[in-house]
Amino acid sequence: MLQGNQAKQQTILVGMDGGVESTVAAYLLKKQGLNVVGLGVVFHEYSYKSLSVWTPKSLENIKKICNQLEIPFYGTNINSLFYSRVLEPVVSTRLAAEQFEPVIAWNKILIETLIEKAKVVGATGIATGHKAKVFKNQKSGVYSLLVPADVANDETYGLSRLSQDELSKLIFPLAEIKQNEILKIANLLGITFAKDDIENKKRRKKSLFRTDFIEVVERFSAPTLRKEGRILSYRDGTTICEHDGVHLYHLNQEGIVGKKGFAVDKTLSVIRINPRQQDVIVDNIERYHYTHCRLMRFSHDPAMDLSKPLQCFVQTKSSGAKLPCKLYFKNNRAVVVEFEDEQEGVCPRGGYLVFYNRRAIGATVIGSGVVRSSGYFDDEEYRTYPKTRAEDDEFDEDEPKKKKIHLEF
């Protein structure tokens, strides 16, 4: 935080969405004596319910809040960016039976927009209401992203792809404040808020798995990519029923319904999808787990030593816990993750993992990457899926075991 004359000389552009957190962030910066400008960002203008969590309800609401805070207000529309960087990848990966983490791309285009508009209004820095903290190493000049005081509402996962340049311009006024204190400040302001931040974030995390997301996929994809197919049993390969398109399903999905409302056995979940053959494969999810993941496009802290394995912690989803693991560094930005404990279910290709040096207030984001594959070792044989019934029948104890391919899959 800046003080005295230094603060008064600076103008900060704050990304505002009509919620409590961005409003309190702007208020705190103004209270410090900074010149604060509010920016409302319209990400899209689609009416789909599942997309409503990704854009403010109204710029007019944000303008009213800025007027009450007595700060200038600007608005901008980045619909084309949202479509190309968030919506299009989300739809295409769903059709390809992969996963895409929209909050990563969404935060990225928000920060890029704030930096671009900061130049226009003459701001020297930008700020948001995110729960995160930026730290600068005075010796190396390297910026790091840290877990905030409010660990329960930590948002560093969604900000982990920000560049050094972007982090250098960012201020997180809520870094040292917990949610109950934020709400107290908001109540004192006497402002009527257009959205519930916490509820909106909960809905955002589930938006890709809601049934109403299906209409988004159908609106933005060609009918030829959504063909009828079969729902198959993984254990024996038999056809259970037909379906109306693989876009209706996602990995680990329960409560599967086929064509004409056919209800699949409740004990079965989606464990694999083959979009080329239009096959959805199901099995008892309790048989599935993984202990290793191979990542691609790994980004890391500039100071990280890649010459030896690293013990650290990993977060596998935006609302997940930080789990102990070990990293093994490979060529071409590839990394193998070895979890300390067995993970349940199927890990989708395209999933996003974020790594930390510890799990507590002030923990540093040290890297992130995209899942390419996952699996486990069974009798020294690396497997992605458990054995089928045919494999069990063919098993011969006298046959030599396959050579263990530890960390080289």
mmCIF file of C-alpha atoms in Angstrom:
data_model
loop_
_atom_site.group_PDB
_atom_site.id
_atom_site.type_symbol
_atom_site.label_atom_id
_atom_site.label_comp_id
_atom_site.label_asym_id
_atom_site.label_seq_id
_atom_site.Cartn_x
_atom_site.Cartn_y
_atom_site.Cartn_z
ATOM 1 C CA MET A 1 0.000 0.000 0.000
ATOM 2 C CA LEU A 2 1.174 3.495 -0.804
ATOM 3 C CA GLN A 3 1.286 6.366 1.665
ATOM 4 C CA GLY A 4 1.387 10.165 1.795
ATOM 5 C CA ASN A 5 2.370 12.194 -1.247
ATOM 6 C CA GLN A 6 3.371 9.088 -3.173
ATOM 7 C CA ALA A 7 -0.213 7.806 -3.006
ATOM 8 C CA LYS A 8 -1.750 11.133 -3.987
ATOM 9 C CA GLN A 9 0.346 11.266 -7.148
ATOM 10 C CA GLN A 10 -0.984 7.959 -8.410
ATOM 11 C CA THR A 11 -4.169 7.028 -10.229
ATOM 12 C CA ILE A 12 -5.421 3.457 -9.917
ATOM 13 C CA LEU A 13 -7.973 1.897 -12.282
ATOM 14 C CA VAL A 14 -10.217 -0.563 -10.436
ATOM 15 C CA GLY A 15 -12.109 -3.338 -12.215
ATOM 16 C CA MET A 16 -15.643 -3.198 -10.794
ATOM 17 C CA ASP A 17 -18.547 -5.609 -11.253
ATOM 18 C CA GLY A 18 -21.257 -4.230 -8.988
ATOM 19 C CA GLY A 19 -20.371 -6.584 -6.124
ATOM 20 C CA VAL A 20 -19.194 -6.040 -2.556
ATOM 21 C CA GLU A 21 -15.541 -6.987 -3.058
ATOM 22 C CA SER A 22 -14.632 -4.691 -5.946
ATOM 23 C CA THR A 23 -16.545 -1.840 -4.281
ATOM 24 C CA VAL A 24 -14.689 -2.238 -0.985
ATOM 25 C CA ALA A 25 -11.403 -2.499 -2.908
ATOM 26 C CA ALA A 26 -12.091 0.847 -4.608
ATOM 27 C CA TYR A 27 -13.177 2.422 -1.303
ATOM 28 C CA LEU A 28 -9.997 1.313 0.503
ATOM 29 C CA LEU A 29 -7.764 2.686 -2.226
ATOM 30 C CA LYS A 30 -9.562 6.025 -2.165
ATOM 31 C CA LYS A 31 -9.280 6.116 1.620
ATOM 32 C CA GLN A 32 -5.494 5.877 1.215
ATOM 33 C CA GLY A 33 -5.527 9.047 -0.828
ATOM 34 C CA LEU A 34 -5.114 7.547 -4.288
ATOM 35 C CA ASN A 35 -6.985 8.861 -7.304
ATOM 36 C CA VAL A 36 -9.368 5.995 -8.046
ATOM 37 C CA VAL A 37 -11.212 5.369 -11.311
ATOM 38 C CA GLY A 38 -13.821 2.607 -11.692
ATOM 39 C CA LEU A 39 -14.073 0.481 -14.835
ATOM 40 C CA GLY A 40 -17.061 -1.751 -15.574
ATOM 41 C CA VAL A 41 -16.313 -4.532 -18.069
ATOM 42 C CA VAL A 42 -19.075 -6.145 -20.120
ATOM 43 C CA PHE A 43 -17.682 -9.550 -21.111
ATOM 44 C CA HIS A 44 -20.634 -10.612 -23.228
ATOM 45 C CA GLU A 45 -24.274 -9.841 -23.958
ATOM 46 C CA TYR A 46 -25.624 -13.370 -24.280
ATOM 47 C CA SER A 47 -28.804 -14.216 -22.370
ATOM 48 C CA TYR A 48 -27.860 -17.802 -21.458
ATOM 49 C CA LYS A 49 -28.206 -18.479 -17.728
ATOM 50 C CA SER A 50 -24.960 -20.452 -17.486
ATOM 51 C CA LEU A 51 -23.026 -17.498 -18.949
ATOM 52 C CA SER A 52 -24.574 -14.851 -16.669
ATOM 53 C CA VAL A 53 -21.928 -15.539 -14.003
ATOM 54 C CA TRP A 54 -19.201 -14.235 -16.323
ATOM 55 C CA THR A 55 -20.397 -10.639 -16.758
ATOM 56 C CA PRO A 56 -21.902 -7.836 -14.605
ATOM 57 C CA LYS A 57 -25.676 -7.561 -14.490
ATOM 58 C CA SER A 58 -25.575 -3.922 -15.572
ATOM 59 C CA LEU A 59 -23.068 -1.139 -16.156
ATOM 60 C CA GLU A 60 -25.675 1.242 -14.761
ATOM 61 C CA ASN A 61 -25.412 -0.468 -11.361
ATOM 62 C CA ILE A 62 -21.639 -0.063 -11.384
ATOM 63 C CA LYS A 63 -21.980 3.595 -12.395
ATOM 64 C CA LYS A 64 -24.303 4.224 -9.425
ATOM 65 C CA ILE A 65 -21.771 2.648 -7.044
ATOM 66 C CA CYS A 66 -18.987 4.820 -8.491
ATOM 67 C CA ASN A 67 -21.158 7.902 -8.031
ATOM 68 C CA GLN A 68 -21.753 6.969 -4.401
ATOM 69 C CA LEU A 69 -18.008 6.496 -3.900
ATOM 70 C CA GLU A 70 -17.451 9.798 -5.738
ATOM 71 C CA ILE A 71 -15.024 8.312 -8.243
ATOM 72 C CA PRO A 72 -15.052 8.575 -12.067
ATOM 73 C CA PHE A 73 -16.677 5.719 -13.990
ATOM 74 C CA TYR A 74 -15.904 4.215 -17.380
ATOM 75 C CA GLY A 75 -17.388 1.238 -19.165
ATOM 76 C CA THR A 76 -16.084 -1.063 -21.879
ATOM 77 C CA ASN A 77 -17.283 -4.070 -23.864
ATOM 78 C CA ILE A 78 -14.944 -6.989 -24.650
ATOM 79 C CA ASN A 79 -17.465 -9.398 -26.146
ATOM 80 C CA SER A 80 -15.132 -10.481 -28.962
ATOM 81 C CA LEU A 81 -12.331 -11.266 -26.508
ATOM 82 C CA PHE A 82 -14.666 -13.289 -24.306
ATOM 83 C CA TYR A 83 -15.872 -15.251 -27.321
ATOM 84 C CA SER A 84 -12.391 -16.084 -28.676
ATOM 85 C CA ARG A 85 -10.562 -16.655 -25.380
ATOM 86 C CA VAL A 86 -13.257 -18.140 -23.137
ATOM 87 C CA LEU A 87 -16.441 -19.243 -24.891
ATOM 88 C CA GLU A 88 -14.939 -20.820 -28.010
ATOM 89 C CA PRO A 89 -12.364 -22.929 -26.097
ATOM 90 C CA VAL A 90 -14.998 -24.013 -23.561
ATOM 91 C CA VAL A 91 -17.311 -25.258 -26.312
ATOM 92 C CA SER A 92 -14.593 -26.921 -28.403
ATOM 93 C CA THR A 93 -13.073 -28.777 -25.453
ATOM 94 C CA ARG A 94 -16.513 -30.013 -24.374
ATOM 95 C CA LEU A 95 -17.032 -31.469 -27.856
ATOM 96 C CA ALA A 96 -13.553 -33.018 -27.713
ATOM 97 C CA ALA A 97 -14.295 -34.600 -24.315
ATOM 98 C CA GLU A 98 -11.578 -32.515 -22.675
ATOM 99 C CA GLN A 99 -11.671 -29.820 -20.027
ATOM 100 C CA PHE A 100 -10.948 -26.107 -20.127
ATOM 101 C CA GLU A 101 -10.742 -23.931 -17.012
ATOM 102 C CA PRO A 102 -12.582 -20.711 -17.986
ATOM 103 C CA VAL A 103 -11.688 -18.749 -14.847
ATOM 104 C CA ILE A 104 -8.017 -18.746 -15.895
ATOM 105 C CA ALA A 105 -8.760 -17.204 -19.305
ATOM 106 C CA TRP A 106 -11.465 -14.930 -17.874
ATOM 107 C CA ASN A 107 -9.092 -13.392 -15.320
ATOM 108 C CA LYS A 108 -6.409 -13.048 -17.965
ATOM 109 C CA ILE A 109 -8.561 -10.977 -20.335
ATOM 110 C CA LEU A 110 -9.846 -8.900 -17.404
ATOM 111 C CA ILE A 111 -6.316 -7.934 -16.359
ATOM 112 C CA GLU A 112 -5.251 -7.307 -19.964
ATOM 113 C CA THR A 113 -8.255 -5.001 -20.434
ATOM 114 C CA LEU A 114 -7.540 -3.098 -17.217
ATOM 115 C CA ILE A 115 -3.917 -2.551 -18.242
ATOM 116 C CA GLU A 116 -4.960 -1.340 -21.695
ATOM 117 C CA LYS A 117 -7.604 1.056 -20.313
ATOM 118 C CA ALA A 118 -5.237 2.284 -17.580
ATOM 119 C CA LYS A 119 -3.106 3.841 -20.311
ATOM 120 C CA VAL A 120 -6.146 5.665 -21.670
ATOM 121 C CA VAL A 121 -7.145 7.215 -18.323
ATOM 122 C CA GLY A 122 -3.569 7.877 -17.229
ATOM 123 C CA ALA A 123 -3.546 5.340 -14.400
ATOM 124 C CA THR A 124 -0.212 4.054 -13.110
ATOM 125 C CA GLY A 125 -1.649 0.841 -11.699
ATOM 126 C CA ILE A 126 -4.699 -1.412 -11.666
ATOM 127 C CA ALA A 127 -6.647 -3.158 -8.911
ATOM 128 C CA THR A 128 -9.403 -5.745 -8.462
ATOM 129 C CA GLY A 129 -11.379 -7.237 -5.591
ATOM 130 C CA HIS A 130 -9.674 -10.628 -5.875
ATOM 131 C CA LYS A 131 -8.480 -12.396 -2.729
ATOM 132 C CA ALA A 132 -4.783 -12.653 -3.498
ATOM 133 C CA LYS A 133 -1.507 -10.862 -2.794
ATOM 134 C CA VAL A 134 1.424 -9.708 -4.921
ATOM 135 C CA PHE A 135 4.931 -9.669 -3.468
ATOM 136 C CA LYS A 136 8.067 -8.205 -5.075
ATOM 137 C CA ASN A 137 11.501 -9.619 -4.237
ATOM 138 C CA GLN A 138 13.599 -6.475 -3.869
ATOM 139 C CA LYS A 139 16.857 -8.279 -4.705
ATOM 140 C CA SER A 140 15.760 -10.144 -7.835
ATOM 141 C CA GLY A 141 12.922 -7.851 -8.909
ATOM 142 C CA VAL A 142 10.696 -10.936 -9.390
ATOM 143 C CA TYR A 143 6.988 -10.674 -8.567
ATOM 144 C CA SER A 144 5.178 -13.549 -6.881
ATOM 145 C CA LEU A 145 1.512 -14.367 -6.333
ATOM 146 C CA LEU A 146 0.708 -15.269 -2.722
ATOM 147 C CA VAL A 147 -2.233 -16.785 -0.850
ATOM 148 C CA PRO A 148 -4.088 -13.978 1.026
ATOM 149 C CA ALA A 149 -5.078 -13.713 4.698
ATOM 150 C CA ASP A 150 -8.525 -15.114 3.856
ATOM 151 C CA VAL A 151 -7.298 -18.616 2.987
ATOM 152 C CA ALA A 152 -10.847 -19.972 2.718
ATOM 153 C CA ASN A 153 -11.579 -17.590 -0.158
ATOM 154 C CA ASP A 154 -8.161 -17.743 -1.842
ATOM 155 C CA GLU A 155 -8.366 -16.892 -5.580
ATOM 156 C CA THR A 156 -4.740 -17.374 -6.604
ATOM 157 C CA TYR A 157 -5.672 -20.479 -8.625
ATOM 158 C CA GLY A 158 -7.559 -18.360 -11.169
ATOM 159 C CA LEU A 159 -4.786 -15.740 -11.341
ATOM 160 C CA SER A 160 -1.856 -18.128 -11.673
ATOM 161 C CA ARG A 161 -1.223 -17.493 -15.399
ATOM 162 C CA LEU A 162 -0.568 -13.763 -14.998
ATOM 163 C CA SER A 163 2.787 -12.571 -16.329
ATOM 164 C CA GLN A 164 5.493 -10.693 -14.442
ATOM 165 C CA ASP A 165 4.485 -7.487 -16.235
ATOM 166 C CA GLU A 166 0.829 -7.946 -15.256
ATOM 167 C CA LEU A 167 1.677 -8.721 -11.622
ATOM 168 C CA SER A 168 3.900 -5.631 -11.451
ATOM 169 C CA LYS A 169 0.916 -3.395 -12.198
ATOM 170 C CA LEU A 170 -1.574 -5.131 -9.893
ATOM 171 C CA ILE A 171 -2.832 -4.125 -6.454
ATOM 172 C CA PHE A 172 -5.069 -6.392 -4.378
ATOM 173 C CA PRO A 173 -6.547 -4.152 -1.634
ATOM 174 C CA LEU A 174 -8.302 -7.116 0.016
ATOM 175 C CA ALA A 175 -5.113 -9.178 0.462
ATOM 176 C CA GLU A 176 -5.006 -8.780 4.250
ATOM 177 C CA ILE A 177 -8.768 -8.676 4.921
ATOM 178 C CA LYS A 178 -11.129 -11.553 5.649
ATOM 179 C CA GLN A 179 -14.641 -11.828 4.235
ATOM 180 C CA ASN A 180 -16.469 -10.859 7.426
ATOM 181 C CA GLU A 181 -14.432 -7.628 7.639
ATOM 182 C CA ILE A 182 -15.198 -6.858 3.989
ATOM 183 C CA LEU A 183 -18.914 -7.235 4.662
ATOM 184 C CA LYS A 184 -18.675 -4.917 7.683
ATOM 185 C CA ILE A 185 -17.026 -2.225 5.575
ATOM 186 C CA ALA A 186 -19.631 -2.700 2.839
ATOM 187 C CA ASN A 187 -22.480 -2.272 5.336
ATOM 188 C CA LEU A 188 -20.998 1.021 6.533
ATOM 189 C CA LEU A 189 -20.970 2.329 2.946
ATOM 190 C CA GLY A 190 -24.759 2.068 2.704
ATOM 191 C CA ILE A 191 -24.640 0.865 -0.888
ATOM 192 C CA THR A 192 -27.130 -1.502 -2.527
ATOM 193 C CA PHE A 193 -25.212 -4.180 -4.384
ATOM 194 C CA ALA A 194 -26.343 -5.773 -7.633
ATOM 195 C CA LYS A 195 -24.714 -9.174 -7.030
ATOM 196 C CA ASP A 196 -23.655 -11.579 -4.320
ATOM 197 C CA ASP A 197 -19.923 -12.194 -4.844
ATOM 198 C CA ILE A 198 -19.683 -15.490 -2.968
ATOM 199 C CA GLU A 199 -22.816 -16.980 -4.519
ATOM 200 C CA ASN A 200 -21.741 -15.873 -8.002
ATOM 201 C CA LYS A 201 -18.340 -17.532 -7.571
ATOM 202 C CA LYS A 202 -19.993 -20.775 -6.455
ATOM 203 C CA ARG A 203 -22.202 -20.754 -9.544
ATOM 204 C CA ARG A 204 -19.210 -19.921 -11.750
ATOM 205 C CA LYS A 205 -17.318 -23.000 -10.546
ATOM 206 C CA LYS A 206 -20.241 -25.234 -11.521
ATOM 207 C CA SER A 207 -21.262 -23.416 -14.715
ATOM 208 C CA LEU A 208 -19.738 -25.956 -17.146
ATOM 209 C CA PHE A 209 -21.503 -28.878 -15.490
ATOM 210 C CA ARG A 210 -24.978 -27.388 -15.331
ATOM 211 C CA THR A 211 -27.606 -28.804 -17.675
ATOM 212 C CA ASP A 212 -28.324 -25.326 -19.043
ATOM 213 C CA PHE A 213 -24.732 -25.131 -20.355
ATOM 214 C CA ILE A 214 -25.751 -27.655 -23.006
ATOM 215 C CA GLU A 215 -27.785 -25.017 -24.873
ATOM 216 C CA VAL A 216 -24.639 -22.859 -25.072
ATOM 217 C CA VAL A 217 -22.685 -25.722 -26.662
ATOM 218 C CA GLU A 218 -25.506 -26.346 -29.137
ATOM 219 C CA ARG A 219 -25.773 -22.635 -30.020
ATOM 220 C CA PHE A 220 -22.061 -22.263 -30.753
ATOM 221 C CA SER A 221 -21.254 -25.547 -32.498
ATOM 222 C CA ALA A 222 -22.220 -27.210 -35.771
ATOM 223 C CA PRO A 223 -24.906 -29.943 -35.631
ATOM 224 C CA THR A 224 -22.512 -32.288 -37.457
ATOM 225 C CA LEU A 225 -20.324 -32.287 -34.320
ATOM 226 C CA ARG A 226 -23.185 -33.474 -32.130
ATOM 227 C CA LYS A 227 -24.112 -36.856 -33.556
ATOM 228 C CA GLU A 228 -25.984 -39.707 -31.930
ATOM 229 C CA GLY A 229 -23.906 -42.479 -30.419
ATOM 230 C CA ARG A 230 -23.739 -45.295 -27.893
ATOM 231 C CA ILE A 231 -23.363 -45.543 -24.130
ATOM 232 C CA LEU A 232 -21.110 -48.536 -23.483
ATOM 233 C CA SER A 233 -20.069 -50.556 -20.459
ATOM 234 C CA TYR A 234 -16.318 -50.316 -19.861
ATOM 235 C CA ARG A 235 -16.200 -53.691 -18.162
ATOM 236 C CA ASP A 236 -17.467 -55.781 -21.075
ATOM 237 C CA GLY A 237 -17.959 -53.363 -23.989
ATOM 238 C CA THR A 238 -21.667 -54.044 -24.316
ATOM 239 C CA THR A 239 -24.069 -51.339 -25.481
ATOM 240 C CA ILE A 240 -26.327 -50.080 -22.696
ATOM 241 C CA CYS A 241 -28.327 -47.597 -24.786
ATOM 242 C CA GLU A 242 -27.973 -44.813 -27.363
ATOM 243 C CA HIS A 243 -27.516 -41.073 -26.744
ATOM 244 C CA ASP A 244 -28.100 -37.785 -28.617
ATOM 245 C CA GLY A 245 -24.525 -36.428 -28.541
ATOM 246 C CA VAL A 246 -21.324 -36.589 -26.474
ATOM 247 C CA HIS A 247 -21.704 -32.886 -25.571
ATOM 248 C CA LEU A 248 -24.432 -33.964 -23.135
ATOM 249 C CA TYR A 249 -21.859 -35.709 -20.937
ATOM 250 C CA HIS A 250 -18.667 -35.017 -18.999
ATOM 251 C CA LEU A 251 -16.158 -37.158 -17.100
ATOM 252 C CA ASN A 252 -17.163 -38.318 -13.600
ATOM 253 C CA GLN A 253 -20.798 -37.487 -14.380
ATOM 254 C CA GLU A 254 -23.433 -39.345 -12.405
ATOM 255 C CA GLY A 255 -27.151 -39.742 -13.072
ATOM 256 C CA ILE A 256 -26.649 -40.619 -16.739
ATOM 257 C CA VAL A 257 -29.620 -40.434 -19.062
ATOM 258 C CA GLY A 258 -29.574 -41.812 -22.617
ATOM 259 C CA LYS A 259 -31.795 -41.313 -25.627
ATOM 260 C CA LYS A 260 -35.533 -40.899 -24.995
ATOM 261 C CA GLY A 261 -34.902 -40.491 -21.280
ATOM 262 C CA PHE A 262 -33.422 -43.953 -20.737
ATOM 263 C CA ALA A 263 -32.031 -43.988 -17.177
ATOM 264 C CA VAL A 264 -28.662 -45.743 -16.884
ATOM 265 C CA ASP A 265 -27.883 -47.727 -13.716
ATOM 266 C CA LYS A 266 -27.291 -45.183 -10.911
ATOM 267 C CA THR A 267 -24.091 -46.942 -9.821
ATOM 268 C CA LEU A 268 -22.425 -46.045 -13.150
ATOM 269 C CA SER A 269 -20.578 -42.822 -14.029
ATOM 270 C CA VAL A 270 -18.935 -41.477 -17.183
ATOM 271 C CA ILE A 271 -15.281 -42.557 -17.124
ATOM 272 C CA ARG A 272 -14.330 -41.999 -20.768
ATOM 273 C CA ILE A 273 -15.708 -40.296 -23.894
ATOM 274 C CA ASN A 274 -14.606 -41.081 -27.448
ATOM 275 C CA PRO A 275 -15.822 -38.152 -29.608
ATOM 276 C CA ARG A 276 -14.586 -39.713 -32.860
ATOM 277 C CA GLN A 277 -16.746 -42.782 -32.397
ATOM 278 C CA GLN A 278 -19.421 -40.842 -30.459
ATOM 279 C CA ASP A 279 -19.097 -43.363 -27.624
ATOM 280 C CA VAL A 280 -19.717 -42.591 -23.950
ATOM 281 C CA ILE A 281 -18.177 -45.240 -21.692
ATOM 282 C CA VAL A 282 -19.453 -45.833 -18.170
ATOM 283 C CA ASP A 283 -18.390 -47.853 -15.143
ATOM 284 C CA ASN A 284 -18.482 -47.873 -11.359
ATOM 285 C CA ILE A 285 -16.480 -44.739 -10.446
ATOM 286 C CA GLU A 286 -15.247 -46.353 -7.211
ATOM 287 C CA ARG A 287 -12.858 -48.444 -9.329
ATOM 288 C CA TYR A 288 -11.108 -45.315 -10.623
ATOM 289 C CA HIS A 289 -8.211 -43.384 -9.179
ATOM 290 C CA TYR A 290 -4.899 -41.864 -10.192
ATOM 291 C CA THR A 291 -1.560 -41.199 -8.515
ATOM 292 C CA HIS A 292 0.286 -39.461 -11.368
ATOM 293 C CA CYS A 293 -0.383 -36.777 -13.948
ATOM 294 C CA ARG A 294 1.723 -35.664 -16.866
ATOM 295 C CA LEU A 295 1.409 -31.953 -17.615
ATOM 296 C CA MET A 296 2.114 -29.884 -20.702
ATOM 297 C CA ARG A 297 2.689 -26.123 -21.068
ATOM 298 C CA PHE A 298 4.160 -25.874 -17.579
ATOM 299 C CA SER A 299 4.893 -22.311 -16.424
ATOM 300 C CA HIS A 300 6.962 -21.702 -13.311
ATOM 301 C CA ASP A 301 8.579 -19.235 -10.954
ATOM 302 C CA PRO A 302 11.709 -17.808 -12.653
ATOM 303 C CA ALA A 303 13.795 -18.799 -9.630
ATOM 304 C CA MET A 304 12.702 -22.466 -9.658
ATOM 305 C CA ASP A 305 15.462 -25.100 -9.857
ATOM 306 C CA LEU A 306 14.376 -27.561 -12.562
ATOM 307 C CA SER A 307 17.399 -29.840 -12.181
ATOM 308 C CA LYS A 308 15.914 -31.974 -9.380
ATOM 309 C CA PRO A 309 12.485 -33.148 -8.148
ATOM 310 C CA LEU A 310 10.516 -30.719 -6.016
ATOM 311 C CA GLN A 311 8.260 -31.443 -3.052
ATOM 312 C CA CYS A 312 5.309 -29.037 -3.060
ATOM 313 C CA PHE A 313 1.490 -28.761 -3.008
ATOM 314 C CA VAL A 314 -0.999 -28.821 -5.858
ATOM 315 C CA GLN A 315 -4.515 -27.469 -6.327
ATOM 316 C CA THR A 316 -6.426 -29.401 -8.981
ATOM 317 C CA LYS A 317 -9.515 -27.157 -9.264
ATOM 318 C CA SER A 318 -10.513 -23.618 -8.373
ATOM 319 C CA SER A 319 -12.228 -24.628 -5.126
ATOM 320 C CA GLY A 320 -9.985 -27.577 -4.245
ATOM 321 C CA ALA A 321 -7.610 -28.255 -1.382
ATOM 322 C CA LYS A 322 -3.833 -27.974 -1.734
ATOM 323 C CA LEU A 323 -2.518 -31.539 -1.867
ATOM 324 C CA PRO A 324 1.041 -32.756 -1.170
ATOM 325 C CA CYS A 325 2.903 -33.950 -4.271
ATOM 326 C CA LYS A 326 6.286 -34.180 -5.962
ATOM 327 C CA LEU A 327 7.228 -32.632 -9.323
ATOM 328 C CA TYR A 328 9.583 -34.274 -11.833
ATOM 329 C CA PHE A 329 10.697 -31.911 -14.586
ATOM 330 C CA LYS A 330 10.931 -33.112 -18.196
ATOM 331 C CA ASN A 331 11.832 -31.509 -21.534
ATOM 332 C CA ASN A 332 9.627 -29.136 -23.547
ATOM 333 C CA ARG A 333 7.780 -27.688 -20.541
ATOM 334 C CA ALA A 334 6.496 -31.106 -19.491
ATOM 335 C CA VAL A 335 6.176 -32.141 -15.848
ATOM 336 C CA VAL A 336 5.171 -35.342 -14.068
ATOM 337 C CA VAL A 337 3.179 -34.922 -10.859
ATOM 338 C CA GLU A 338 3.290 -37.683 -8.259
ATOM 339 C CA PHE A 339 0.536 -37.303 -5.662
ATOM 340 C CA GLU A 340 1.324 -38.319 -2.098
ATOM 341 C CA ASP A 341 -2.183 -39.754 -1.741
ATOM 342 C CA GLU A 342 -4.332 -41.604 -4.254
ATOM 343 C CA GLN A 343 -6.873 -39.321 -6.002
ATOM 344 C CA GLU A 344 -10.390 -40.570 -6.645
ATOM 345 C CA GLY A 345 -12.177 -40.522 -10.009
ATOM 346 C CA VAL A 346 -10.904 -39.694 -13.493
ATOM 347 C CA CYS A 347 -8.606 -36.728 -14.112
ATOM 348 C CA PRO A 348 -9.711 -35.064 -17.380
ATOM 349 C CA ARG A 349 -7.252 -34.121 -20.112
ATOM 350 C CA GLY A 350 -7.058 -30.330 -20.225
ATOM 351 C CA GLY A 351 -7.540 -29.948 -16.470
ATOM 352 C CA TYR A 352 -5.514 -27.159 -14.885
ATOM 353 C CA LEU A 353 -3.158 -27.686 -11.919
ATOM 354 C CA VAL A 354 -1.555 -24.942 -9.810
ATOM 355 C CA PHE A 355 1.430 -25.530 -7.506
ATOM 356 C CA TYR A 356 2.394 -23.886 -4.212
ATOM 357 C CA ASN A 357 5.466 -23.986 -1.990
ATOM 358 C CA ARG A 358 3.268 -24.618 1.085
ATOM 359 C CA ARG A 359 -0.368 -24.458 2.171
ATOM 360 C CA ALA A 360 -0.975 -21.525 4.484
ATOM 361 C CA ILE A 361 -1.322 -17.747 4.479
ATOM 362 C CA GLY A 362 1.437 -16.327 2.285
ATOM 363 C CA ALA A 363 2.011 -19.536 0.304
ATOM 364 C CA THR A 364 3.573 -18.728 -3.077
ATOM 365 C CA VAL A 365 2.322 -19.870 -6.473
ATOM 366 C CA ILE A 366 5.369 -21.551 -7.994
ATOM 367 C CA GLY A 367 3.943 -23.016 -11.204
ATOM 368 C CA SER A 368 0.971 -24.261 -13.210
ATOM 369 C CA GLY A 369 0.247 -26.569 -16.106
ATOM 370 C CA VAL A 370 -2.357 -28.395 -18.181
ATOM 371 C CA VAL A 371 -3.090 -32.116 -17.752
ATOM 372 C CA ARG A 372 -2.106 -34.292 -20.697
ATOM 373 C CA SER A 373 -2.687 -37.704 -19.105
ATOM 374 C CA SER A 374 -3.077 -39.403 -15.746
ATOM 375 C CA GLY A 375 -2.926 -42.872 -14.259
ATOM 376 C CA TYR A 376 -1.530 -45.182 -11.605
ATOM 377 C CA PHE A 377 0.683 -48.242 -11.139
ATOM 378 C CA ASP A 378 -0.834 -51.693 -10.756
ATOM 379 C CA ASP A 379 1.676 -54.485 -10.089
ATOM 380 C CA GLU A 380 4.404 -52.264 -11.581
ATOM 381 C CA GLU A 381 2.365 -51.745 -14.744
ATOM 382 C CA TYR A 382 1.298 -48.184 -15.499
ATOM 383 C CA ARG A 383 -2.401 -47.940 -16.323
ATOM 384 C CA THR A 384 -4.842 -45.188 -17.218
ATOM 385 C CA TYR A 385 -7.916 -47.321 -16.589
ATOM 386 C CA PRO A 386 -8.556 -50.473 -14.501
ATOM 387 C CA LYS A 387 -8.680 -53.849 -16.167
ATOM 388 C CA THR A 388 -11.670 -54.841 -18.262
ATOM 389 C CA ARG A 389 -13.384 -58.161 -17.736
ATOM 390 C CA ALA A 390 -11.532 -59.588 -20.748
ATOM 391 C CA GLU A 391 -8.170 -58.564 -19.283
ATOM 392 C CA ASP A 392 -9.061 -60.167 -15.961
ATOM 393 C CA ASP A 393 -9.976 -63.395 -17.771
ATOM 394 C CA GLU A 394 -6.706 -63.396 -19.727
ATOM 395 C CA PHE A 395 -4.507 -62.797 -16.683
ATOM 396 C CA ASP A 396 -1.856 -65.481 -16.184
ATOM 397 C CA GLU A 397 0.235 -65.408 -13.018
ATOM 398 C CA ASP A 398 3.039 -67.284 -14.775
ATOM 399 C CA GLU A 399 3.528 -64.485 -17.321
ATOM 400 C CA PRO A 400 6.392 -62.078 -16.579
ATOM 401 C CA LYS A 401 5.290 -58.708 -15.259
ATOM 402 C CA LYS A 402 5.683 -55.698 -17.493
ATOM 403 C CA LYS A 403 8.595 -53.454 -16.728
ATOM 404 C CA LYS A 404 7.774 -50.535 -14.496
ATOM 405 C CA ILE A 405 7.861 -47.261 -16.424
ATOM 406 C CA HIS A 406 7.912 -44.995 -13.388
ATOM 407 C CA LEU A 407 7.720 -41.302 -14.251
ATOM 408 C CA GLU A 408 8.255 -41.843 -17.967
ATOM 409 C CA PHE A 409 4.645 -42.220 -19.179
#
